[in-house]
Coordinates of C-alpha atoms in Angstrom, one line a residue:
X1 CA 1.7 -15.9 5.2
X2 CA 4.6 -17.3 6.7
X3 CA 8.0 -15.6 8.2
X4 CA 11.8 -14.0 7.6
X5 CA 15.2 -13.4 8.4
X6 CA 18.5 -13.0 6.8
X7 CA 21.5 -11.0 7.0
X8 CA 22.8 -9.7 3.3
X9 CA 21.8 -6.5 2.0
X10 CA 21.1 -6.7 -2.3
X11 CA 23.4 -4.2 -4.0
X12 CA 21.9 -0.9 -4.6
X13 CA 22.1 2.1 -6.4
X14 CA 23.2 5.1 -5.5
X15 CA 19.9 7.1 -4.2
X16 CA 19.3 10.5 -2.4
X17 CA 19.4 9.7 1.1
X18 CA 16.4 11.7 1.8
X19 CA 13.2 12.9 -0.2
X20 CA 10.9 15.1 0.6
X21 CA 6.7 14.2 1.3
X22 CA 4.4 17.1 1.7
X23 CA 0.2 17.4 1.4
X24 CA -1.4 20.2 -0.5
X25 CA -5.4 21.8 -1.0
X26 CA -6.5 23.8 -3.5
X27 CA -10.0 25.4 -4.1
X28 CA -11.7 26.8 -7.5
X29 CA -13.7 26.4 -9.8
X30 CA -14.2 24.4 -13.4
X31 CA -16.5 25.5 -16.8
X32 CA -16.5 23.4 -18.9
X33 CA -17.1 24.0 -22.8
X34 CA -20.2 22.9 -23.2
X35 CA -22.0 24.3 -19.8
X36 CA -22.8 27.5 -18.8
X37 CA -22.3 27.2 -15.2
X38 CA -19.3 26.7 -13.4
X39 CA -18.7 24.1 -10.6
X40 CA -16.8 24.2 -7.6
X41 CA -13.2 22.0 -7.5
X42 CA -11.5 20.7 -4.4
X43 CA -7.7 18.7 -4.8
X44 CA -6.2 17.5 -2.1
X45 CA -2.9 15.7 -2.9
X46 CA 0.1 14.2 -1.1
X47 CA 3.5 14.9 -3.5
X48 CA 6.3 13.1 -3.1
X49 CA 9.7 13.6 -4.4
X50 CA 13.2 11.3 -5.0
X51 CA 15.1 14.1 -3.4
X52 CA 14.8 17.0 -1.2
X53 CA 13.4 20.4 -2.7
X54 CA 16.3 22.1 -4.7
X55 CA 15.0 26.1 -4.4
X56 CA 17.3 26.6 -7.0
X57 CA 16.8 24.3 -9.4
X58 CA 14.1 22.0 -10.6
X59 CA 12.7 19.0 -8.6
X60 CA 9.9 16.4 -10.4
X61 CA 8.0 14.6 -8.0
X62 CA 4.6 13.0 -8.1
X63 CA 1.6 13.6 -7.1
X64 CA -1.7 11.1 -5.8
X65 CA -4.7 12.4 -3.8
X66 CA -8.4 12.9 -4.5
X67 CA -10.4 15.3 -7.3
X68 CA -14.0 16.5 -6.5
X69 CA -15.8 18.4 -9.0
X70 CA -19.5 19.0 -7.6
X71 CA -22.3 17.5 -9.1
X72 CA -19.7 15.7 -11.8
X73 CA -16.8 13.6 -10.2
X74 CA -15.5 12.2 -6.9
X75 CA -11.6 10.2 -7.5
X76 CA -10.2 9.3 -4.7
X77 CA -7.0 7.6 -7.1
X78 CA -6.1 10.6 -8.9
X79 CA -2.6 11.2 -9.5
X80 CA 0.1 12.8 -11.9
X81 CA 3.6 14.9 -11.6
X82 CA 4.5 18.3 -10.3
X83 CA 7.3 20.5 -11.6
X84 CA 8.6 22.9 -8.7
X85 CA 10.6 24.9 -10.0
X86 CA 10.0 28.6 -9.0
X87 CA 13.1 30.0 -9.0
X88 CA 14.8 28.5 -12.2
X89 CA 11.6 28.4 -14.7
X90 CA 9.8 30.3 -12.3
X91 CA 6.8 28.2 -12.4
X92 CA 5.1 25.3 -10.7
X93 CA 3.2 23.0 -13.2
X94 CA 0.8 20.3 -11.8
X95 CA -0.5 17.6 -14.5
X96 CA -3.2 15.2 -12.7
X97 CA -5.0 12.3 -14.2
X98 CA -8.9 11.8 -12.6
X99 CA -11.7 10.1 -13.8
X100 CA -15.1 11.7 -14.1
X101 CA -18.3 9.8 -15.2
X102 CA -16.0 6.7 -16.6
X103 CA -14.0 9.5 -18.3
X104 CA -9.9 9.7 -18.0
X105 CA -9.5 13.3 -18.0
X106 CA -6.1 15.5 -17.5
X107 CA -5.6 18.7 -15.6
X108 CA -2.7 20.7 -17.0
X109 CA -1.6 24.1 -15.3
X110 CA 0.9 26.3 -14.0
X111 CA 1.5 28.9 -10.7
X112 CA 3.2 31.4 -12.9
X113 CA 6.1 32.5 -10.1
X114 CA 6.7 35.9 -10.1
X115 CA 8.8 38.8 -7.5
X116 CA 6.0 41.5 -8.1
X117 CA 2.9 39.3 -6.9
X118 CA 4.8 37.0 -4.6
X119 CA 1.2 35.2 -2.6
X120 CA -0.6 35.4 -5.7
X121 CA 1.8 33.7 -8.0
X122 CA 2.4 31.2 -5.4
X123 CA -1.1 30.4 -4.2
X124 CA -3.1 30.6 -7.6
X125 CA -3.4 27.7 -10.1
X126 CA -5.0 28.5 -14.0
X127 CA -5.6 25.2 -15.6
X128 CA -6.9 23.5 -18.7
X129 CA -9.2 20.4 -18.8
X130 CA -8.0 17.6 -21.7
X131 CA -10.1 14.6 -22.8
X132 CA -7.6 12.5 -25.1
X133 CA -5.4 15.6 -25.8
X134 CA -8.6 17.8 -26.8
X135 CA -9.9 20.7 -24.4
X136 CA -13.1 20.3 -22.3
X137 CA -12.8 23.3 -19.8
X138 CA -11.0 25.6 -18.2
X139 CA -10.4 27.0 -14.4
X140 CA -8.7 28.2 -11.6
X141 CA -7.5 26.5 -7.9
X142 CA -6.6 29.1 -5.0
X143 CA -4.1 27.7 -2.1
X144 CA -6.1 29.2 0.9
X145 CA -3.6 30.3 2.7
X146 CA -6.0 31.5 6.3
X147 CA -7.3 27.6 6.7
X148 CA -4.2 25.9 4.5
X149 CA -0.7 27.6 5.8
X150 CA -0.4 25.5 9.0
X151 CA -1.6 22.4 7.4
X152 CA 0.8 22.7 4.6
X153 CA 3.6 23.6 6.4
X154 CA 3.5 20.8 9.2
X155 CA 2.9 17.9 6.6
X156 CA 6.7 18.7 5.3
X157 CA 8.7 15.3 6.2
X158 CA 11.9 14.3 4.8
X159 CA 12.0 10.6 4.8
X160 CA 14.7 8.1 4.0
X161 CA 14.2 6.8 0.6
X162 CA 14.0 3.6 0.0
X163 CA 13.3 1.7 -3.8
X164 CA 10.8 -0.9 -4.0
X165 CA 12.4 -2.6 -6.7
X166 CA 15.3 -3.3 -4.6
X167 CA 13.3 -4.6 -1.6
X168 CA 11.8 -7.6 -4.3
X169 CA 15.8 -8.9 -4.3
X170 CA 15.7 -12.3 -3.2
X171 CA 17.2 -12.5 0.8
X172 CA 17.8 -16.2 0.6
X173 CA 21.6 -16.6 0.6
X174 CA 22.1 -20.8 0.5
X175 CA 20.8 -21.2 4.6
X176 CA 18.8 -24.4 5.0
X177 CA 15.1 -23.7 7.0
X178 CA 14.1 -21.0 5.7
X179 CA 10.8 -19.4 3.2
X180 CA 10.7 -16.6 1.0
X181 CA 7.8 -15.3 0.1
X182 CA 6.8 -12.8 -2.8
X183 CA 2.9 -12.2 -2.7
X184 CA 0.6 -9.5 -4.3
X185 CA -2.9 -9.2 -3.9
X186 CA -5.4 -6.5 -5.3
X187 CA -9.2 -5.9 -6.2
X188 CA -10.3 -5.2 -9.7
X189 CA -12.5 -2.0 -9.2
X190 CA -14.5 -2.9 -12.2
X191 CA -15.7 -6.0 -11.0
X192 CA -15.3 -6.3 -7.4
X193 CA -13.4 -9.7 -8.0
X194 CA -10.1 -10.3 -6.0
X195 CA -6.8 -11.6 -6.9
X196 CA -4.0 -12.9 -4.7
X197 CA -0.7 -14.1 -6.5
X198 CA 1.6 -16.4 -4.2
X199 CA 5.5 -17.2 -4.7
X200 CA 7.4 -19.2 -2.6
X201 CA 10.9 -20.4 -2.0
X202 CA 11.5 -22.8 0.0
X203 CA 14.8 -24.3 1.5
X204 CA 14.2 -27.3 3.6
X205 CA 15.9 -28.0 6.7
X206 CA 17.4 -31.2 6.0
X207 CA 19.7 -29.5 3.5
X208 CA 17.7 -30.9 0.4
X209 CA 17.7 -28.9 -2.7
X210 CA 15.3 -26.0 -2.5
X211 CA 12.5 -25.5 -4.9
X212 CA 10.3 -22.5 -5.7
X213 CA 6.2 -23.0 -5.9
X214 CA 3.1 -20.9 -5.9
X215 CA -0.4 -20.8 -6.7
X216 CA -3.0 -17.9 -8.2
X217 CA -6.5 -17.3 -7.1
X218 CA -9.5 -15.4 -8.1
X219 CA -12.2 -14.6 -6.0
X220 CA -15.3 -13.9 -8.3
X221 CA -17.7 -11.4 -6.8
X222 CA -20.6 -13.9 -7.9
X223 CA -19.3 -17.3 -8.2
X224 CA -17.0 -19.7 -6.4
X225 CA -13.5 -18.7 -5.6
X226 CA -10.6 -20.8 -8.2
X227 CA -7.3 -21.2 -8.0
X228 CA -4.0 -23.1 -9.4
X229 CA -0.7 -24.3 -8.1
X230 CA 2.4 -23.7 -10.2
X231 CA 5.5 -25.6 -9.3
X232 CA 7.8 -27.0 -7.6
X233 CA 10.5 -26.4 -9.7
X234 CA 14.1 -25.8 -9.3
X235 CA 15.1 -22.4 -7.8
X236 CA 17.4 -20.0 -10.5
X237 CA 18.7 -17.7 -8.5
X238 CA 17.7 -13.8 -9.8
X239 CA 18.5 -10.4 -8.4
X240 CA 15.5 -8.9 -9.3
X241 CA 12.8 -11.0 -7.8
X242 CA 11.1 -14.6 -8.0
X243 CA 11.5 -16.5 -11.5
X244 CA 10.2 -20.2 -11.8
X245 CA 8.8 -22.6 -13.6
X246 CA 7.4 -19.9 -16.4
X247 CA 6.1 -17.6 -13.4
X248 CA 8.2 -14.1 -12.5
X249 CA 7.3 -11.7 -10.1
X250 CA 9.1 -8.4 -10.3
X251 CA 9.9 -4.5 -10.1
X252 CA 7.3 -3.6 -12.0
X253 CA 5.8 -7.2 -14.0
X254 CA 3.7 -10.1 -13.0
X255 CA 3.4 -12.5 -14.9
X256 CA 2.7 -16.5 -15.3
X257 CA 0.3 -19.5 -15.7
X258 CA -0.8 -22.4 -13.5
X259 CA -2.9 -25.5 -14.0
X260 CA -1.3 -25.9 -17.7
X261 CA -2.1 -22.2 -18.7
X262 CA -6.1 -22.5 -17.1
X263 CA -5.3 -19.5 -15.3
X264 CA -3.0 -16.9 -16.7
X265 CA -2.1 -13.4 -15.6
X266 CA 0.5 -10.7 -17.3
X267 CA 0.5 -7.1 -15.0
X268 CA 2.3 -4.3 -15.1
X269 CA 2.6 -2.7 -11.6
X270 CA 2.9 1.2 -10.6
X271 CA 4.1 1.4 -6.7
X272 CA 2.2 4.6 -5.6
X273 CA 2.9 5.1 -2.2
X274 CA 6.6 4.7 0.0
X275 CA 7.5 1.3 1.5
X276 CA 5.8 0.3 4.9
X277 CA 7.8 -1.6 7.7
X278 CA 5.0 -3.7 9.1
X279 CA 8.2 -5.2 11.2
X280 CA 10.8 -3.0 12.4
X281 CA 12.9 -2.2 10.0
X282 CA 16.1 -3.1 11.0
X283 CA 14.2 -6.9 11.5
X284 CA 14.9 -6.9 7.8
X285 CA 18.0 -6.8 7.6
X286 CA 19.2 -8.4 10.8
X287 CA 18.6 -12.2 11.6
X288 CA 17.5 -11.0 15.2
X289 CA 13.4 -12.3 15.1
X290 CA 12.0 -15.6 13.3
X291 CA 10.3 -13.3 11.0
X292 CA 9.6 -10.5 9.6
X293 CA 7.4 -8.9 6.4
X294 CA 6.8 -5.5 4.6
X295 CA 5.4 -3.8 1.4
X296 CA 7.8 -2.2 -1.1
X297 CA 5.0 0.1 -1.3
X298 CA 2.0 0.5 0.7
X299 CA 0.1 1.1 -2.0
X300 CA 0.1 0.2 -5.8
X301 CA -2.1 0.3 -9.4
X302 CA -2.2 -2.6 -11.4
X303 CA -3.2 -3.3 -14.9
X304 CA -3.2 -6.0 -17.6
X305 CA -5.0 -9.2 -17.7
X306 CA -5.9 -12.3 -15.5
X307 CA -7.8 -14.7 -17.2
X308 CA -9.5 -17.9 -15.4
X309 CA -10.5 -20.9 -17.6
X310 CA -13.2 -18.8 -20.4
X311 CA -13.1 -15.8 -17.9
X312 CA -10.4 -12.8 -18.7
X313 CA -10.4 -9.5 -16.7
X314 CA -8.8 -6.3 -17.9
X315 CA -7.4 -4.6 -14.7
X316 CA -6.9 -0.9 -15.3
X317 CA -5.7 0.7 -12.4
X318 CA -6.7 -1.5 -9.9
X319 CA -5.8 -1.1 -6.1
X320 CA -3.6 -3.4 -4.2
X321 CA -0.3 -4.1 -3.1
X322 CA 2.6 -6.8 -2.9
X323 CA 4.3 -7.8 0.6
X324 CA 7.2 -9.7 1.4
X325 CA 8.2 -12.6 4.0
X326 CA 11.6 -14.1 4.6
X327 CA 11.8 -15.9 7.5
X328 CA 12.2 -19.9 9.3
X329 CA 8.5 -21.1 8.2
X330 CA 4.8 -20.4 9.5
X331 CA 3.7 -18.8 12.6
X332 CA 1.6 -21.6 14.6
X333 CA -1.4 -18.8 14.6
X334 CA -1.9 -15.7 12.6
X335 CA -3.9 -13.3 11.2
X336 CA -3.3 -11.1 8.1
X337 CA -5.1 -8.1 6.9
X338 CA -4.1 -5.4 4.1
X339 CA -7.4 -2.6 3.8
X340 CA -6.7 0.1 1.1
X341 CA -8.8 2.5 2.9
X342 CA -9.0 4.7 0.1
X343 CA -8.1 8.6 -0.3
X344 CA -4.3 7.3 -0.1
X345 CA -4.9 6.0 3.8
X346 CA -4.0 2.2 4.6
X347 CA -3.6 -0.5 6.9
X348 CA -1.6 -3.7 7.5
X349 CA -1.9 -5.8 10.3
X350 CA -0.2 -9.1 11.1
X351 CA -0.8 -10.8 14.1
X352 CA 1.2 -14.1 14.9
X353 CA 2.4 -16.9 17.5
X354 CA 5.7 -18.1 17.1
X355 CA 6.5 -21.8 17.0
X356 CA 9.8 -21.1 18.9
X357 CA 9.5 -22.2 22.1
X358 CA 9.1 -20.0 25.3
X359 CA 7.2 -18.0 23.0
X360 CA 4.6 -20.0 21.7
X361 CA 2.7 -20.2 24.5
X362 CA 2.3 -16.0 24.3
X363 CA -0.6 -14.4 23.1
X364 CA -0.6 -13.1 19.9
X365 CA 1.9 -10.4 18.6
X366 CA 0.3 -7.6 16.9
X367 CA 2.4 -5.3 14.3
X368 CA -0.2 -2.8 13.5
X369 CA 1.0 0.0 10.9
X370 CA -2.2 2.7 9.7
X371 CA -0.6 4.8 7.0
X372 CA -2.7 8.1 7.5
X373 CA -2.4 11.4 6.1
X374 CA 0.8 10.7 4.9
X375 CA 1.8 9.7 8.5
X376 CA 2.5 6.1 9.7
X377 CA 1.1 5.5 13.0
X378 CA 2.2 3.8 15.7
X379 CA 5.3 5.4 14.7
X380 CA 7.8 2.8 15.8
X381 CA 6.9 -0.8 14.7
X382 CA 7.6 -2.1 17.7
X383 CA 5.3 -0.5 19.8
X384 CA 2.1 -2.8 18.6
X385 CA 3.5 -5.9 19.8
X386 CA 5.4 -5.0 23.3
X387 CA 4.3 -1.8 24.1
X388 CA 6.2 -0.3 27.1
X389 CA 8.1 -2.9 29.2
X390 CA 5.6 -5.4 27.8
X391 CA 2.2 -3.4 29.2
X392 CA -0.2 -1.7 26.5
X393 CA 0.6 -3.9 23.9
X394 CA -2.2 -4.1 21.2
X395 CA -4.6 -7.4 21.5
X396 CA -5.5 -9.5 18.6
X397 CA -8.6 -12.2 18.8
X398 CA -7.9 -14.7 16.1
X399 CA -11.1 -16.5 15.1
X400 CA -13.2 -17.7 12.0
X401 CA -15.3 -16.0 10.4
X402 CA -14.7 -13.0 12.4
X403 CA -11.4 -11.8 13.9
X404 CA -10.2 -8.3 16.2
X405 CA -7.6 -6.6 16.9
X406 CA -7.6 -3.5 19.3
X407 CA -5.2 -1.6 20.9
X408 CA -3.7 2.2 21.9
X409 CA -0.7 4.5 21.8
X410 CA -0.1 7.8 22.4
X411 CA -3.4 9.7 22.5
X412 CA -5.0 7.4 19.5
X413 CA -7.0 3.9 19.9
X414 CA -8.2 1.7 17.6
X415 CA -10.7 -1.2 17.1
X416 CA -10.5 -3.3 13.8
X417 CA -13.1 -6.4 13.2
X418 CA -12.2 -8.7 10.1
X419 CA -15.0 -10.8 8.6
X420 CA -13.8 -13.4 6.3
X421 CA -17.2 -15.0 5.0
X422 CA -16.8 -19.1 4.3
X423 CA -18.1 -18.5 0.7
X424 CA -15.2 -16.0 0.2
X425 CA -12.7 -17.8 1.6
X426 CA -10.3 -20.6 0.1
X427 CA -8.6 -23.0 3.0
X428 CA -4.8 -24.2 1.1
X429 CA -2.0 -26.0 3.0
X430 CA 1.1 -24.6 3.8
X431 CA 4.5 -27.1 4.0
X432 CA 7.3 -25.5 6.3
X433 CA 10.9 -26.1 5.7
X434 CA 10.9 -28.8 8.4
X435 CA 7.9 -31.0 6.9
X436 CA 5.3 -29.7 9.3
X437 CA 1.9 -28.3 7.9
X438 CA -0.2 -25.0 8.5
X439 CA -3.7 -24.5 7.0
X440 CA -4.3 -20.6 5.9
X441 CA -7.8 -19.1 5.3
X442 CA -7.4 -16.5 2.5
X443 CA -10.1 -14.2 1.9
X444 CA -9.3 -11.6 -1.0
X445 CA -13.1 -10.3 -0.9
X446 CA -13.4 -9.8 3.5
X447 CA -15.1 -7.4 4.7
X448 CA -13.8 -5.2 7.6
X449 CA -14.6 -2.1 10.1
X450 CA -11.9 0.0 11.4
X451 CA -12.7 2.8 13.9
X452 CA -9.7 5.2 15.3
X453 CA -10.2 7.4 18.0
X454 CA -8.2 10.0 19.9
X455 CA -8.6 11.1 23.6
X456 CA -9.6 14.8 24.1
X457 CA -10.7 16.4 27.0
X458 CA -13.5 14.8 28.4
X459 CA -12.9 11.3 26.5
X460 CA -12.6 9.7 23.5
X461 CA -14.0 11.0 19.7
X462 CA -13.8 9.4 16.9
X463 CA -11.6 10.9 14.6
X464 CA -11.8 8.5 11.5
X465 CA -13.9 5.2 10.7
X466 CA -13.9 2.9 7.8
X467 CA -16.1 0.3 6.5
X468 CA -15.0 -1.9 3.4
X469 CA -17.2 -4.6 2.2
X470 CA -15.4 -7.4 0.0
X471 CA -12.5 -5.1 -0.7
X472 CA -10.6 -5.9 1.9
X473 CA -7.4 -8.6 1.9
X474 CA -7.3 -11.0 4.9
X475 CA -6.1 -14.2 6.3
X476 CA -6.1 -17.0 9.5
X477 CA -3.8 -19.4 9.6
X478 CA -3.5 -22.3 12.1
X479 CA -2.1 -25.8 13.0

């Protein structure tokens, strides 16, 4: 981890200022060709689009959520397009890829949108089943509109869009003191091993030249974690990312070597969910705290290769995410956690003492951001680390091997305990622009509990609870 600021915007495209989230569930059934039976279906998705809904025309958008077929499949990382269009083409045509028993399987169907059955033709979903192009099965989904209406209508948000390819832009603009970080770090379902990919700019405060460095680390689900440095090299300045010494880290490519090409990696990566402010926003683009961090996407799928000394792993859709940091150096405490919590729900928490002084001599900030739902929550960034007039703000307990954070707004609480196992964990030293060093304690295989409760008459219930063992991304870092 370390810390941001900076001033200048990168150029960007012209974009819709607003898009357009909304969640969706749909009941049936499936019969497949070779059963005699059918099964019941349940998709819940959350679709996202570029713009807002044109009623008149046609809007694309995509579509991520979970599949259940009963007795047959469970995929929480299905995902695919929608085509609304029920006025032009009068027809709205979902195509979802899920996996079923190891299988990649498509579903491919159409509401037919018609003025003489107005609720049916909205509300009922024909499909086909493909394997590889060739047809498996047939059925139906039903929108229940007596449990579903509501729902539907009051997940309808109309956010500002924001492209995660322009949020890689490097921020650095020639100021001596200052780090820039680029970092992405996932789990490889098919193995359990995690991967945590680290680039870093660095401008040192004397007025030096700066230099750009990294490292890559694998941390083996049996075995001992392994890792490489890259660098330092000279920094090239590029609009699109980090580029150094062989390495690149970019919209939509990762690739590099370290240790003379003894660990190599070449992904491709798919953002699947909208950016996530674990700072305020605005402390992104205005020089107004030491640092600040965020995802271009909460969430995203990676695939390719990553190959340690005779080991190579083939990543095919593999959960994760990559953050960013711009900022004066290291915190002089932190903690770090990213949890995919799975069925599109996440969480990233970073918890930090500044070296500035006044300030470190305060207990830890906490910017706490659970991506629920389609909601964020807290809904202002802020609110984690001040709370109101400095009272209520959230608590963090940063320790080895087990750290907490815990804290409440509005009506909701929550309690979060990060484990990060010695035998999991790799200790690496972090240089600051002014010389001074920082140890971090990187687990990419911790293990965490998060439990989220909401006050109701007559206390507080638990409204949602999450375990992950080894799947979770965490990190302590300290002076």
């Amino acid at each position: 981890m370390t810390a941001p600021t900076s001033a200048h915007d990168a150029t960007r495209p012209a974009a819709p200022a607003r898009g357009t989230v909304f969640r969706e569930t749909m009941l049936g059934t499936l019969r497949r060709d070779d059963e005699d039976h059918a099964r019941r279906v349940r998709m819940d998705l959350r679709v996202t689009a570029e713009r807002r809904l044109r009623v008149l025309g046609t809007t694309e958008a995509r579509a991520t959520g979970r599949i259940r077929i009963a007795g047959w499949a469970d995929d929480p990382g299905a995902e695919g397009e929608l085509e609304i269009s029920p006025l032009a083409r009068h027809r709205i045509r979902y195509r979802i890829t899920f996996r079923a028993d190891g299988r990649r399987l498509t579903l491919d169907g159409w509401k037919s949108v018609t003025p003489r059955r107005p609720v049916a033709s909205m509300t009922v979903l024909p499909y086909t089943l493909y394997e590889d192009g060739t047809r498996i099965g047939t059925g139906s989904l039903r929108f229940p509109l007596a449990t579903q209406l509501l729902p539907f209508l009051t997940s309808f948000r109309f956010p500002r869009r924001e492209d995660p390819g322009t949020l890689l832009a490097p921020r650095w603009r020639g100021e001596p003191g200052r780090t820039e970080v680029w970092y992405t770090t996932l789990t490889d379902p098919a193995t359990g091993s995690g991967l945590w990919l680290h680039h870093e700019l660095t401008a040192p405060s004397d007025g030096s030249a700066p230099y750009a460095h990294g490292w890559a680390a694998v941390f083996p689900k049996d075995g001992a974690v392994r890792h490489a440095r890259f660098g330092p090299a000279g920094w090239t300045p590029d609009g699109h990312g980090f580029t150094a010494d062989g390495v690149e880290a970019g919209p939509g490519r990762l690739s590099g070597s370290a240790e003379g090409g003894a660990l190599r990696w070449d992904l491709t990566e798919r953002p699947v969910d909208e950016p996530l402010f674990t700072f305020p926003r605005w402390s992104w683009r205005r020089p107004l705290l030491p640092a600040a961090q965020l995802l271009p996407a909460a969430r995203a799928c990676y695939d390719g290769t990553f190959s340690h000394d005779d080991t190579t792993l083939t990543l095919a859709s593999a959960p994760g995410a990559s953050a960013r940091i711009y900022g004066h150096g290291n915190a002089r405490r932190w903690a770090w956690l990213h949890a995919d919590l799975g069925g599109g729900d996440v969480l990233e928490i970073v918890a930090a003492v500044s070296m500035r002084p006044g300030l470190r001599r305060l207990p830890p900030l906490v910017f706490l951001r659970l991506r629920r739902q389609g909601r964020t929550w807290p809904r202002r960034a802020e609110r984690t680390a001040v709370g109101w007039a400095g009272a209520g703000r959230f608590r963090a307990g940063i320790a080895l091997p087990t750290w907490t954070v815990t804290g409440r707004a509005g009506l909701r609480r929550i309690r979060v305990e990060v484990t990060q196992h010695t035998d999991r964990t790799l200790a690496l030293d972090y240089t600051d622009p002014d010389g001074s060093h920082a140890t971090c304690r990187n687990s990419e295989r911790a293990d965490a509990h998060v439990l989220l409760e909401r006050w109701w008459p007559g206390g507080w219930r638990t409204e949602a609870e999450w375990t992950l063992e080894g799947t979770a991304h965490a990190e302590v870092g300290t002076r």
